[in-house]
Every structure is written in structure tokens, then in C-alpha cells.
Amino acid sequence: MTVRVGVIGAGMIGQDHARRLTEVVTGASVTAVADVDAERAAEVAARFGATALPTGAELVASPDVDAVLVTSWGPTHAEHVLNAIAAGKPVFCEKPLATTAEDCLRIVEAERAHGRRLVQVGFMRRFDAGYRQMKEVLSTGSLGVPLVVHCAHRNPTVPESYHSAMAAQDTAVHEIDVLRWLLDDEIVSAQVVTPRATSKRFGHLKDPQIMVFETAEGVRVDLEVFVNCQYGYDIQCEIVGEDGLVRLPDPAAVGVRTAARHGTGVLQDWKDRFAEAFDTEFREWVASVAAGTEPTGPSSWDGYAATVITDAAVRSLESGGEIVAVDMKPRPALYGGTA
């Protein structure tokens, strides 16, 4: 079957995912588009041979939509996801699942009441080849139990609209999700400290930030978030175990020797670094929708956990570096828990 996808949110990421579903992923088509900007919705819909609809609610209810893709403004995510669950339609929601933990829990409870998973959250790193290789190594047990994790998330620059809390909410959230998955462990506390600030930043922004997390099993994670590093988009991850370590590989790049130097290029943005992960993410999501099976990617519970943990990190930042406990509800059985 061809999965007919309705896209709510026709901005940059929505358009890119619509292109991906149309040109890269087999077995899918974009049949409807909705956006608060009706003119933009019409333009994007025409580009993909879809119908522009006035509202997200009308898109979810459309008989021409089998599954919903939510890429709208973050505070609207909960409304659209809840509508999709009520309609019994699979829904892929770009992060965040919702902007508050309370709204995330509303989604979790609605999905539990439905009785099966319908929601996948757009944390694409679980679909990156390098992270998947790390997961495979960890699953063999050859490194012994994990003890320490070292991470870095660096961007060349960010716009003036980027504020200090976004270092956790928009940037570190990807590490938070992928480390919970890699370690199969829950984060129980967060601390954020600010070293000497770079001069290459807007004055209101605290950059870089050092985030320290502790898991339920006692693993310590340090994460450097540096969003004005100037030289490129650089993602690093190293997990140290009792008997060895595993390190995320850098993206493959040719080596160039010239003028008495040997070097390789550094990617400049997240779209290039994780393009293949995005493609894999949507291939697997569409396949699950077509097969009528539950999605295997990040769940509503993962979206909730990420929001609660980033909330703790922001509170630590605002407190000047206090260690803040993560106040997470018990995990429901629908998501592999016991509650």
C-alpha cells in the first residue's frame, strides 16, 4: 500500500520531510498540507500534488490521510498529536512532543487509553549508522558495564533568537534521548555549569555550557554544548566501560594533502550530518504504518522523558549550577515499564 501522509506545518523542516517522503521513501505520498499561513500551505501542497487544508484538525480528519506528520510550531504539537490519537491514526511528531511535561503526559495517557502505540517522536539519532553501531557493541557486553560517557555538541554559530535555555531544550535534548537509548538507563539528575563564555556570542547567551547527568545505574555523563564554536557542526560521543570503550565515528570524508598539510573537511550543519538518519527514520516509520504495526522509534514516553530531563537542566542553569533531581513518573507497561 501507499501510505498517504498529511503534513501539519509547512516550514523548513516540514517541507524537507515532505520532500523526503515524496522523493526518497518508497511507499508514501503527501496528500494534504496544513499551516497557519494559508498561502504557504497552498504553495507547498501544490509542489507535492497535495491538497491544502485550513486547519490541522481538518487534516487529521481527512479520509485522504492515513498518517499524520507534525512539524508545526512546538506549542501546537500536543493538540495535533492528541487529535491524531483520537482519530486512531499513526502520527510522527518532530521534537518536542510537547513543550510541557503536563502535555506530554496527556499524550501518554491518551495513547494508553487507545491501547497501542500510535506516536513516534522525531529523535533521529537512533537511526544514525554510527550510533546504531555503538548500540550493537554495547549490547554484546564486551565492554563490561558502562561507567562514564563523554559527549560534545558543537554548532558553528546560532542566531540572536537562540537563548540559553535552548542549549538544553533544542540542542542537548538529542544527546539526552540517544544516551537513554544507548545505555538502556534512565537519567535521574542534571547539573549545568557555565565556564568562561566565548566572545563569539550574543550577549544574552551563556555559551558554552557543561551539562552533567547521572543515571539510575550510576553512569556519569558530561556533555559540552558549544553553539558558537565557529569551525563546524561537530557531534562527539564516547562511552567508557569496565573493559573498553566505544566512540562515535566522525562522518566519512576524504583526506586532502596540499601545501604541506593533511586535512579533512568538517560538516557545517545538522542537515548534512544526519541526512541519512532522517531518511532511515522515515523509511522505518512508513514501513510500520504500511504493515499496521506499532512504530519502533522513540515513543511518547521518550518524548515525555526528554522534556522532564531538559526541564531539570534548565532549572539547574537558572539556579547557577545546582544539581536538580529529575521528577519522572513511573513508566507505563505500554512503553516497557511496570506501571
mmCIF file of C-alpha atoms in Angstrom:
data_model
loop_
_atom_site.group_PDB
_atom_site.id
_atom_site.type_symbol
_atom_site.label_atom_id
_atom_site.label_comp_id
_atom_site.label_asym_id
_atom_site.label_seq_id
_atom_site.Cartn_x
_atom_site.Cartn_y
_atom_site.Cartn_z
ATOM 1 C CA MET A 1 0.000 0.000 0.000
ATOM 2 C CA THR A 2 0.954 3.651 -0.370
ATOM 3 C CA VAL A 3 0.771 5.466 2.963
ATOM 4 C CA ARG A 4 -0.991 8.792 2.490
ATOM 5 C CA VAL A 5 0.624 11.323 4.825
ATOM 6 C CA GLY A 6 -0.801 14.662 5.893
ATOM 7 C CA VAL A 7 1.755 17.298 6.925
ATOM 8 C CA ILE A 8 0.858 19.850 9.603
ATOM 9 C CA GLY A 9 3.410 22.673 9.455
ATOM 10 C CA ALA A 10 4.832 23.777 6.120
ATOM 11 C CA GLY A 11 8.017 25.450 7.365
ATOM 12 C CA MET A 12 11.568 24.414 6.555
ATOM 13 C CA ILE A 13 11.529 21.054 8.339
ATOM 14 C CA GLY A 14 8.022 20.239 7.140
ATOM 15 C CA GLN A 15 8.993 20.926 3.548
ATOM 16 C CA ASP A 16 12.163 18.875 3.884
ATOM 17 C CA HIS A 17 10.266 15.904 5.308
ATOM 18 C CA ALA A 18 7.608 16.231 2.606
ATOM 19 C CA ARG A 19 10.379 16.096 0.001
ATOM 20 C CA ARG A 20 11.854 13.068 1.763
ATOM 21 C CA LEU A 21 8.516 11.248 1.803
ATOM 22 C CA THR A 22 7.961 12.062 -1.867
ATOM 23 C CA GLU A 23 11.427 11.604 -3.377
ATOM 24 C CA VAL A 24 13.376 9.311 -1.032
ATOM 25 C CA VAL A 25 10.990 6.977 0.788
ATOM 26 C CA THR A 26 9.093 4.393 -1.237
ATOM 27 C CA GLY A 27 5.508 3.572 -0.368
ATOM 28 C CA ALA A 28 4.491 7.046 0.790
ATOM 29 C CA SER A 29 2.884 10.141 -0.654
ATOM 30 C CA VAL A 30 1.967 13.549 0.752
ATOM 31 C CA THR A 31 -1.751 14.065 0.229
ATOM 32 C CA ALA A 32 -2.564 17.050 2.469
ATOM 33 C CA VAL A 33 -0.804 20.077 3.964
ATOM 34 C CA ALA A 34 -1.980 22.486 6.675
ATOM 35 C CA ASP A 35 -0.252 25.565 8.074
ATOM 36 C CA VAL A 36 -1.254 28.719 9.922
ATOM 37 C CA ASP A 37 -0.023 30.556 6.808
ATOM 38 C CA ALA A 38 -2.658 29.504 4.265
ATOM 39 C CA GLU A 39 -0.675 30.893 1.339
ATOM 40 C CA ARG A 40 2.396 28.875 2.277
ATOM 41 C CA ALA A 41 0.296 25.747 2.795
ATOM 42 C CA ALA A 42 -1.166 26.166 -0.697
ATOM 43 C CA GLU A 43 2.274 26.670 -2.250
ATOM 44 C CA VAL A 44 3.780 23.615 -0.535
ATOM 45 C CA ALA A 45 0.721 21.465 -1.270
ATOM 46 C CA ALA A 46 0.897 22.380 -4.962
ATOM 47 C CA ARG A 47 4.573 21.455 -5.062
ATOM 48 C CA PHE A 48 3.829 17.923 -3.855
ATOM 49 C CA GLY A 49 0.498 17.379 -5.587
ATOM 50 C CA ALA A 50 -1.374 17.552 -2.288
ATOM 51 C CA THR A 51 -4.449 19.371 -1.014
ATOM 52 C CA ALA A 52 -4.128 22.412 1.232
ATOM 53 C CA LEU A 53 -6.485 22.261 4.228
ATOM 54 C CA PRO A 54 -7.365 25.152 6.548
ATOM 55 C CA THR A 55 -6.538 23.533 9.890
ATOM 56 C CA GLY A 56 -4.622 20.657 11.408
ATOM 57 C CA ALA A 57 -7.866 19.241 12.801
ATOM 58 C CA GLU A 58 -9.385 19.048 9.310
ATOM 59 C CA LEU A 59 -6.224 17.404 8.014
ATOM 60 C CA VAL A 60 -6.311 14.732 10.738
ATOM 61 C CA ALA A 61 -9.988 14.022 9.969
ATOM 62 C CA SER A 62 -9.467 13.828 6.196
ATOM 63 C CA PRO A 63 -10.295 10.437 4.639
ATOM 64 C CA ASP A 64 -7.342 11.020 2.303
ATOM 65 C CA VAL A 65 -4.856 10.920 5.220
ATOM 66 C CA ASP A 66 -3.672 7.594 6.653
ATOM 67 C CA ALA A 67 -0.934 9.021 8.900
ATOM 68 C CA VAL A 68 -0.025 12.448 10.234
ATOM 69 C CA LEU A 69 3.315 14.269 10.305
ATOM 70 C CA VAL A 70 3.503 17.156 12.799
ATOM 71 C CA THR A 71 6.189 19.750 12.060
ATOM 72 C CA SER A 72 4.382 22.870 13.255
ATOM 73 C CA TRP A 73 5.382 25.334 15.995
ATOM 74 C CA GLY A 74 6.292 23.429 19.176
ATOM 75 C CA PRO A 75 3.460 24.710 21.412
ATOM 76 C CA THR A 76 0.906 23.322 18.897
ATOM 77 C CA HIS A 77 2.309 19.789 18.858
ATOM 78 C CA ALA A 78 0.213 18.408 21.718
ATOM 79 C CA GLU A 79 -3.078 19.498 20.124
ATOM 80 C CA HIS A 80 -2.278 17.842 16.788
ATOM 81 C CA VAL A 81 -0.895 14.642 18.303
ATOM 82 C CA LEU A 82 -3.936 14.263 20.572
ATOM 83 C CA ASN A 83 -6.245 14.759 17.588
ATOM 84 C CA ALA A 84 -4.396 12.038 15.674
ATOM 85 C CA ILE A 85 -4.645 9.607 18.606
ATOM 86 C CA ALA A 86 -8.378 10.337 18.918
ATOM 87 C CA ALA A 87 -8.738 9.545 15.212
ATOM 88 C CA GLY A 88 -6.727 6.340 15.608
ATOM 89 C CA LYS A 89 -4.127 7.476 13.075
ATOM 90 C CA PRO A 90 -0.351 6.955 13.368
ATOM 91 C CA VAL A 91 1.432 10.238 13.979
ATOM 92 C CA PHE A 92 5.071 11.236 13.610
ATOM 93 C CA CYS A 93 5.816 14.310 15.730
ATOM 94 C CA GLU A 94 9.021 16.251 15.360
ATOM 95 C CA LYS A 95 10.587 17.084 18.704
ATOM 96 C CA PRO A 96 9.445 18.296 21.115
ATOM 97 C CA LEU A 97 6.472 16.006 21.634
ATOM 98 C CA ALA A 98 5.090 18.911 23.663
ATOM 99 C CA THR A 99 6.585 21.951 25.347
ATOM 100 C CA THR A 100 5.442 20.971 28.852
ATOM 101 C CA ALA A 101 5.692 17.737 30.792
ATOM 102 C CA GLU A 102 1.970 18.004 31.573
ATOM 103 C CA ASP A 103 1.037 17.991 27.885
ATOM 104 C CA CYS A 104 3.417 15.078 27.260
ATOM 105 C CA LEU A 105 1.616 13.107 29.971
ATOM 106 C CA ARG A 106 -1.747 13.933 28.392
ATOM 107 C CA ILE A 107 -0.461 12.337 25.197
ATOM 108 C CA VAL A 108 0.880 9.307 27.076
ATOM 109 C CA GLU A 109 -2.471 8.819 28.835
ATOM 110 C CA ALA A 110 -4.426 9.210 25.582
ATOM 111 C CA GLU A 111 -2.242 6.608 23.905
ATOM 112 C CA ARG A 112 -2.608 4.241 26.871
ATOM 113 C CA ALA A 113 -6.380 4.626 26.666
ATOM 114 C CA HIS A 114 -6.193 3.799 22.952
ATOM 115 C CA GLY A 115 -4.379 0.602 23.867
ATOM 116 C CA ARG A 116 -1.451 0.615 21.451
ATOM 117 C CA ARG A 117 1.334 2.906 20.319
ATOM 118 C CA LEU A 118 0.494 5.382 17.560
ATOM 119 C CA VAL A 119 3.104 8.061 18.201
ATOM 120 C CA GLN A 120 6.731 8.320 17.107
ATOM 121 C CA VAL A 121 8.863 11.296 18.130
ATOM 122 C CA GLY A 122 11.499 12.693 15.780
ATOM 123 C CA PHE A 123 14.742 11.962 17.597
ATOM 124 C CA MET A 124 16.700 10.939 14.520
ATOM 125 C CA ARG A 125 19.974 9.941 16.164
ATOM 126 C CA ARG A 126 18.676 6.463 16.985
ATOM 127 C CA PHE A 127 18.646 5.917 13.205
ATOM 128 C CA ASP A 128 22.216 7.131 12.565
ATOM 129 C CA ALA A 129 24.550 4.330 11.438
ATOM 130 C CA GLY A 130 27.284 5.313 13.897
ATOM 131 C CA TYR A 131 25.017 5.375 16.930
ATOM 132 C CA ARG A 132 23.468 2.071 15.876
ATOM 133 C CA GLN A 133 26.921 0.522 15.694
ATOM 134 C CA MET A 134 27.617 1.814 19.203
ATOM 135 C CA LYS A 135 24.367 0.227 20.382
ATOM 136 C CA GLU A 136 25.390 -3.099 18.853
ATOM 137 C CA VAL A 137 28.763 -3.023 20.610
ATOM 138 C CA LEU A 138 27.187 -2.189 23.963
ATOM 139 C CA SER A 139 24.607 -4.956 23.561
ATOM 140 C CA THR A 140 27.340 -7.616 23.267
ATOM 141 C CA GLY A 141 28.601 -6.828 26.778
ATOM 142 C CA SER A 142 32.198 -6.884 25.529
ATOM 143 C CA LEU A 143 32.949 -3.517 27.143
ATOM 144 C CA GLY A 144 31.585 -4.525 30.538
ATOM 145 C CA VAL A 145 29.076 -2.231 32.202
ATOM 146 C CA PRO A 146 29.214 1.451 31.151
ATOM 147 C CA LEU A 147 30.832 3.787 33.665
ATOM 148 C CA VAL A 148 31.367 7.195 32.061
ATOM 149 C CA VAL A 149 30.128 8.975 28.931
ATOM 150 C CA HIS A 150 31.822 11.971 27.280
ATOM 151 C CA CYS A 151 29.853 13.974 24.699
ATOM 152 C CA ALA A 152 30.116 17.212 22.744
ATOM 153 C CA HIS A 153 27.518 19.001 20.644
ATOM 154 C CA ARG A 154 29.009 21.942 18.740
ATOM 155 C CA ASN A 155 27.490 24.323 16.201
ATOM 156 C CA PRO A 156 29.448 26.938 14.250
ATOM 157 C CA THR A 157 27.008 29.738 15.170
ATOM 158 C CA VAL A 158 23.417 30.310 16.260
ATOM 159 C CA PRO A 159 21.060 33.233 15.549
ATOM 160 C CA GLU A 160 20.314 36.002 18.036
ATOM 161 C CA SER A 161 16.938 34.389 18.786
ATOM 162 C CA TYR A 162 18.719 31.386 20.373
ATOM 163 C CA HIS A 163 18.628 31.764 24.155
ATOM 164 C CA SER A 164 20.421 29.993 26.994
ATOM 165 C CA ALA A 165 17.648 27.512 27.856
ATOM 166 C CA MET A 166 17.666 26.271 24.256
ATOM 167 C CA ALA A 167 21.066 24.684 24.882
ATOM 168 C CA ALA A 168 19.144 22.024 26.806
ATOM 169 C CA GLN A 169 15.731 22.187 25.150
ATOM 170 C CA ASP A 170 16.781 22.262 21.474
ATOM 171 C CA THR A 171 20.386 21.078 21.440
ATOM 172 C CA ALA A 172 21.280 18.708 24.289
ATOM 173 C CA VAL A 173 17.866 17.051 24.034
ATOM 174 C CA HIS A 174 19.255 14.894 21.219
ATOM 175 C CA GLU A 175 22.050 13.555 23.420
ATOM 176 C CA ILE A 176 19.585 13.044 26.250
ATOM 177 C CA ASP A 177 17.382 10.835 24.106
ATOM 178 C CA VAL A 178 20.107 8.859 22.378
ATOM 179 C CA LEU A 179 22.001 8.189 25.633
ATOM 180 C CA ARG A 180 18.876 6.867 27.357
ATOM 181 C CA TRP A 181 18.546 4.500 24.392
ATOM 182 C CA LEU A 182 22.221 3.533 24.173
ATOM 183 C CA LEU A 183 22.580 2.868 27.894
ATOM 184 C CA ASP A 184 19.073 1.456 28.411
ATOM 185 C CA ASP A 185 19.141 3.510 31.587
ATOM 186 C CA GLU A 186 17.245 6.487 32.963
ATOM 187 C CA ILE A 187 18.681 9.910 33.789
ATOM 188 C CA VAL A 188 17.908 10.857 37.389
ATOM 189 C CA SER A 189 19.701 14.196 37.867
ATOM 190 C CA ALA A 190 21.055 17.118 35.865
ATOM 191 C CA GLN A 191 23.553 19.869 36.534
ATOM 192 C CA VAL A 192 24.584 22.709 34.215
ATOM 193 C CA VAL A 193 27.655 24.846 34.801
ATOM 194 C CA THR A 194 28.959 27.680 32.666
ATOM 195 C CA PRO A 195 32.693 28.065 32.044
ATOM 196 C CA ARG A 196 34.315 31.175 30.615
ATOM 197 C CA ALA A 197 31.992 32.468 27.892
ATOM 198 C CA THR A 198 33.085 32.761 24.294
ATOM 199 C CA SER A 199 33.280 36.301 22.926
ATOM 200 C CA LYS A 200 31.752 34.984 19.667
ATOM 201 C CA ARG A 201 28.218 35.013 21.049
ATOM 202 C CA PHE A 202 25.304 37.388 21.519
ATOM 203 C CA GLY A 203 25.473 38.967 24.969
ATOM 204 C CA HIS A 204 22.337 37.355 26.365
ATOM 205 C CA LEU A 205 23.579 33.787 25.695
ATOM 206 C CA LYS A 206 25.535 31.578 28.112
ATOM 207 C CA ASP A 207 27.858 29.644 25.818
ATOM 208 C CA PRO A 208 29.436 27.157 26.193
ATOM 209 C CA GLN A 209 27.602 25.113 28.807
ATOM 210 C CA ILE A 210 28.774 21.937 30.523
ATOM 211 C CA MET A 211 25.981 19.540 31.429
ATOM 212 C CA VAL A 212 26.467 16.655 33.849
ATOM 213 C CA PHE A 213 23.894 13.894 34.144
ATOM 214 C CA GLU A 214 23.670 10.850 36.406
ATOM 215 C CA THR A 215 21.724 7.724 35.515
ATOM 216 C CA ALA A 216 19.817 5.337 37.745
ATOM 217 C CA GLU A 217 22.695 2.845 37.416
ATOM 218 C CA GLY A 218 25.288 5.444 38.422
ATOM 219 C CA VAL A 219 26.736 6.260 34.998
ATOM 220 C CA ARG A 220 28.099 9.803 34.822
ATOM 221 C CA VAL A 221 27.648 11.766 31.605
ATOM 222 C CA ASP A 222 29.421 15.006 30.745
ATOM 223 C CA LEU A 223 28.175 16.961 27.740
ATOM 224 C CA GLU A 224 29.767 20.069 26.280
ATOM 225 C CA VAL A 225 27.241 22.222 24.430
ATOM 226 C CA PHE A 226 29.084 24.899 22.447
ATOM 227 C CA VAL A 227 26.897 26.550 19.845
ATOM 228 C CA ASN A 228 29.338 29.220 18.626
ATOM 229 C CA CYS A 229 32.435 27.074 18.085
ATOM 230 C CA GLN A 230 32.991 28.705 14.651
ATOM 231 C CA TYR A 231 34.656 25.753 12.915
ATOM 232 C CA GLY A 232 31.685 23.493 12.129
ATOM 233 C CA TYR A 233 28.940 21.135 13.263
ATOM 234 C CA ASP A 234 30.672 18.542 15.416
ATOM 235 C CA ILE A 235 28.993 15.686 17.318
ATOM 236 C CA GLN A 236 31.120 13.521 19.618
ATOM 237 C CA CYS A 237 30.245 10.622 21.909
ATOM 238 C CA GLU A 238 32.455 8.179 23.828
ATOM 239 C CA ILE A 239 31.205 5.538 26.269
ATOM 240 C CA VAL A 240 33.759 4.087 28.672
ATOM 241 C CA GLY A 241 33.082 0.653 30.134
ATOM 242 C CA GLU A 242 34.893 -1.606 32.583
ATOM 243 C CA ASP A 243 36.738 -3.432 29.800
ATOM 244 C CA GLY A 244 36.981 -0.920 26.957
ATOM 245 C CA LEU A 245 35.324 1.983 25.221
ATOM 246 C CA VAL A 246 33.302 2.707 22.110
ATOM 247 C CA ARG A 247 33.468 6.001 20.238
ATOM 248 C CA LEU A 248 31.093 7.504 17.687
ATOM 249 C CA PRO A 249 32.879 7.737 14.327
ATOM 250 C CA ASP A 250 33.212 11.044 12.543
ATOM 251 C CA PRO A 251 31.384 11.229 9.192
ATOM 252 C CA ALA A 252 33.377 9.719 6.352
ATOM 253 C CA ALA A 253 35.395 12.330 4.468
ATOM 254 C CA VAL A 254 38.279 12.255 2.023
ATOM 255 C CA GLY A 255 41.724 13.282 3.240
ATOM 256 C CA VAL A 256 43.344 16.117 1.342
ATOM 257 C CA ARG A 257 47.096 16.727 1.261
ATOM 258 C CA THR A 258 48.185 20.088 -0.053
ATOM 259 C CA ALA A 259 50.538 22.945 0.855
ATOM 260 C CA ALA A 260 52.373 20.749 3.400
ATOM 261 C CA ARG A 261 49.158 19.949 5.244
ATOM 262 C CA HIS A 262 46.812 16.972 5.558
ATOM 263 C CA GLY A 263 43.206 17.583 6.472
ATOM 264 C CA THR A 264 39.566 16.581 6.161
ATOM 265 C CA GLY A 265 36.502 18.759 5.873
ATOM 266 C CA VAL A 266 34.145 19.457 8.794
ATOM 267 C CA LEU A 267 30.405 19.497 8.140
ATOM 268 C CA GLN A 268 28.680 22.804 8.758
ATOM 269 C CA ASP A 269 25.114 21.912 9.707
ATOM 270 C CA TRP A 270 22.877 19.198 11.142
ATOM 271 C CA LYS A 271 21.044 18.569 7.881
ATOM 272 C CA ASP A 272 24.194 17.254 6.217
ATOM 273 C CA ARG A 273 25.387 15.350 9.291
ATOM 274 C CA PHE A 274 22.153 13.442 9.835
ATOM 275 C CA ALA A 275 20.625 13.345 6.335
ATOM 276 C CA GLU A 276 20.870 9.549 6.108
ATOM 277 C CA ALA A 277 19.492 9.143 9.626
ATOM 278 C CA PHE A 278 16.428 11.208 8.650
ATOM 279 C CA ASP A 279 15.940 9.030 5.565
ATOM 280 C CA THR A 280 16.203 5.807 7.582
ATOM 281 C CA GLU A 281 13.888 7.193 10.262
ATOM 282 C CA PHE A 282 11.120 7.835 7.741
ATOM 283 C CA ARG A 283 11.637 4.612 5.821
ATOM 284 C CA GLU A 284 11.133 2.633 9.025
ATOM 285 C CA TRP A 285 8.169 4.737 10.149
ATOM 286 C CA VAL A 286 6.381 4.402 6.807
ATOM 287 C CA ALA A 287 7.062 0.648 6.801
ATOM 288 C CA SER A 288 5.457 0.291 10.244
ATOM 289 C CA VAL A 289 2.399 2.292 9.166
ATOM 290 C CA ALA A 290 2.034 0.230 5.983
ATOM 291 C CA ALA A 291 2.318 -3.012 7.959
ATOM 292 C CA GLY A 292 -0.139 -1.858 10.624
ATOM 293 C CA THR A 293 2.419 -2.447 13.367
ATOM 294 C CA GLU A 294 3.472 -0.208 16.224
ATOM 295 C CA PRO A 295 6.345 2.186 15.495
ATOM 296 C CA THR A 296 9.773 1.097 16.719
ATOM 297 C CA GLY A 297 11.261 4.575 17.054
ATOM 298 C CA PRO A 298 11.142 6.946 20.040
ATOM 299 C CA SER A 299 7.790 6.818 21.817
ATOM 300 C CA SER A 300 5.531 9.275 23.580
ATOM 301 C CA TRP A 301 7.213 8.153 26.796
ATOM 302 C CA ASP A 302 10.607 9.058 25.327
ATOM 303 C CA GLY A 303 9.212 12.471 24.405
ATOM 304 C CA TYR A 304 7.966 12.925 27.964
ATOM 305 C CA ALA A 305 11.285 11.796 29.480
ATOM 306 C CA ALA A 306 13.255 14.203 27.286
ATOM 307 C CA THR A 307 11.042 17.104 28.323
ATOM 308 C CA VAL A 308 11.312 16.318 32.041
ATOM 309 C CA ILE A 309 15.105 15.976 31.841
ATOM 310 C CA THR A 310 15.586 19.194 29.874
ATOM 311 C CA ASP A 311 13.323 20.969 32.380
ATOM 312 C CA ALA A 312 15.698 19.822 35.149
ATOM 313 C CA ALA A 313 18.706 21.040 33.151
ATOM 314 C CA VAL A 314 17.128 24.469 32.635
ATOM 315 C CA ARG A 315 16.355 24.744 36.347
ATOM 316 C CA SER A 316 19.963 23.910 37.140
ATOM 317 C CA LEU A 317 21.200 26.566 34.704
ATOM 318 C CA GLU A 318 18.881 29.178 36.194
ATOM 319 C CA SER A 319 19.941 28.253 39.749
ATOM 320 C CA GLY A 320 23.603 28.815 38.958
ATOM 321 C CA GLY A 321 24.602 25.170 38.770
ATOM 322 C CA GLU A 322 22.684 23.264 41.430
ATOM 323 C CA ILE A 323 22.160 19.529 40.957
ATOM 324 C CA VAL A 324 18.471 19.068 40.133
ATOM 325 C CA ALA A 325 16.670 15.748 40.533
ATOM 326 C CA VAL A 326 14.613 14.558 37.566
ATOM 327 C CA ASP A 327 11.000 14.128 38.694
ATOM 328 C CA MET A 328 9.732 11.425 36.359
ATOM 329 C CA LYS A 329 6.564 9.389 36.713
ATOM 330 C CA PRO A 330 6.733 5.549 36.660
ATOM 331 C CA ARG A 331 6.994 4.159 33.130
ATOM 332 C CA PRO A 332 3.727 2.563 31.910
ATOM 333 C CA ALA A 333 3.670 -1.037 30.670
ATOM 334 C CA LEU A 334 2.776 0.164 27.157
ATOM 335 C CA TYR A 335 6.296 1.580 26.931
ATOM 336 C CA GLY A 336 8.124 -1.317 28.575
ATOM 337 C CA GLY A 337 7.604 -0.298 32.192
ATOM 338 C CA THR A 338 5.706 -1.799 35.089
ATOM 339 C CA ALA A 339 3.169 0.918 35.884
#
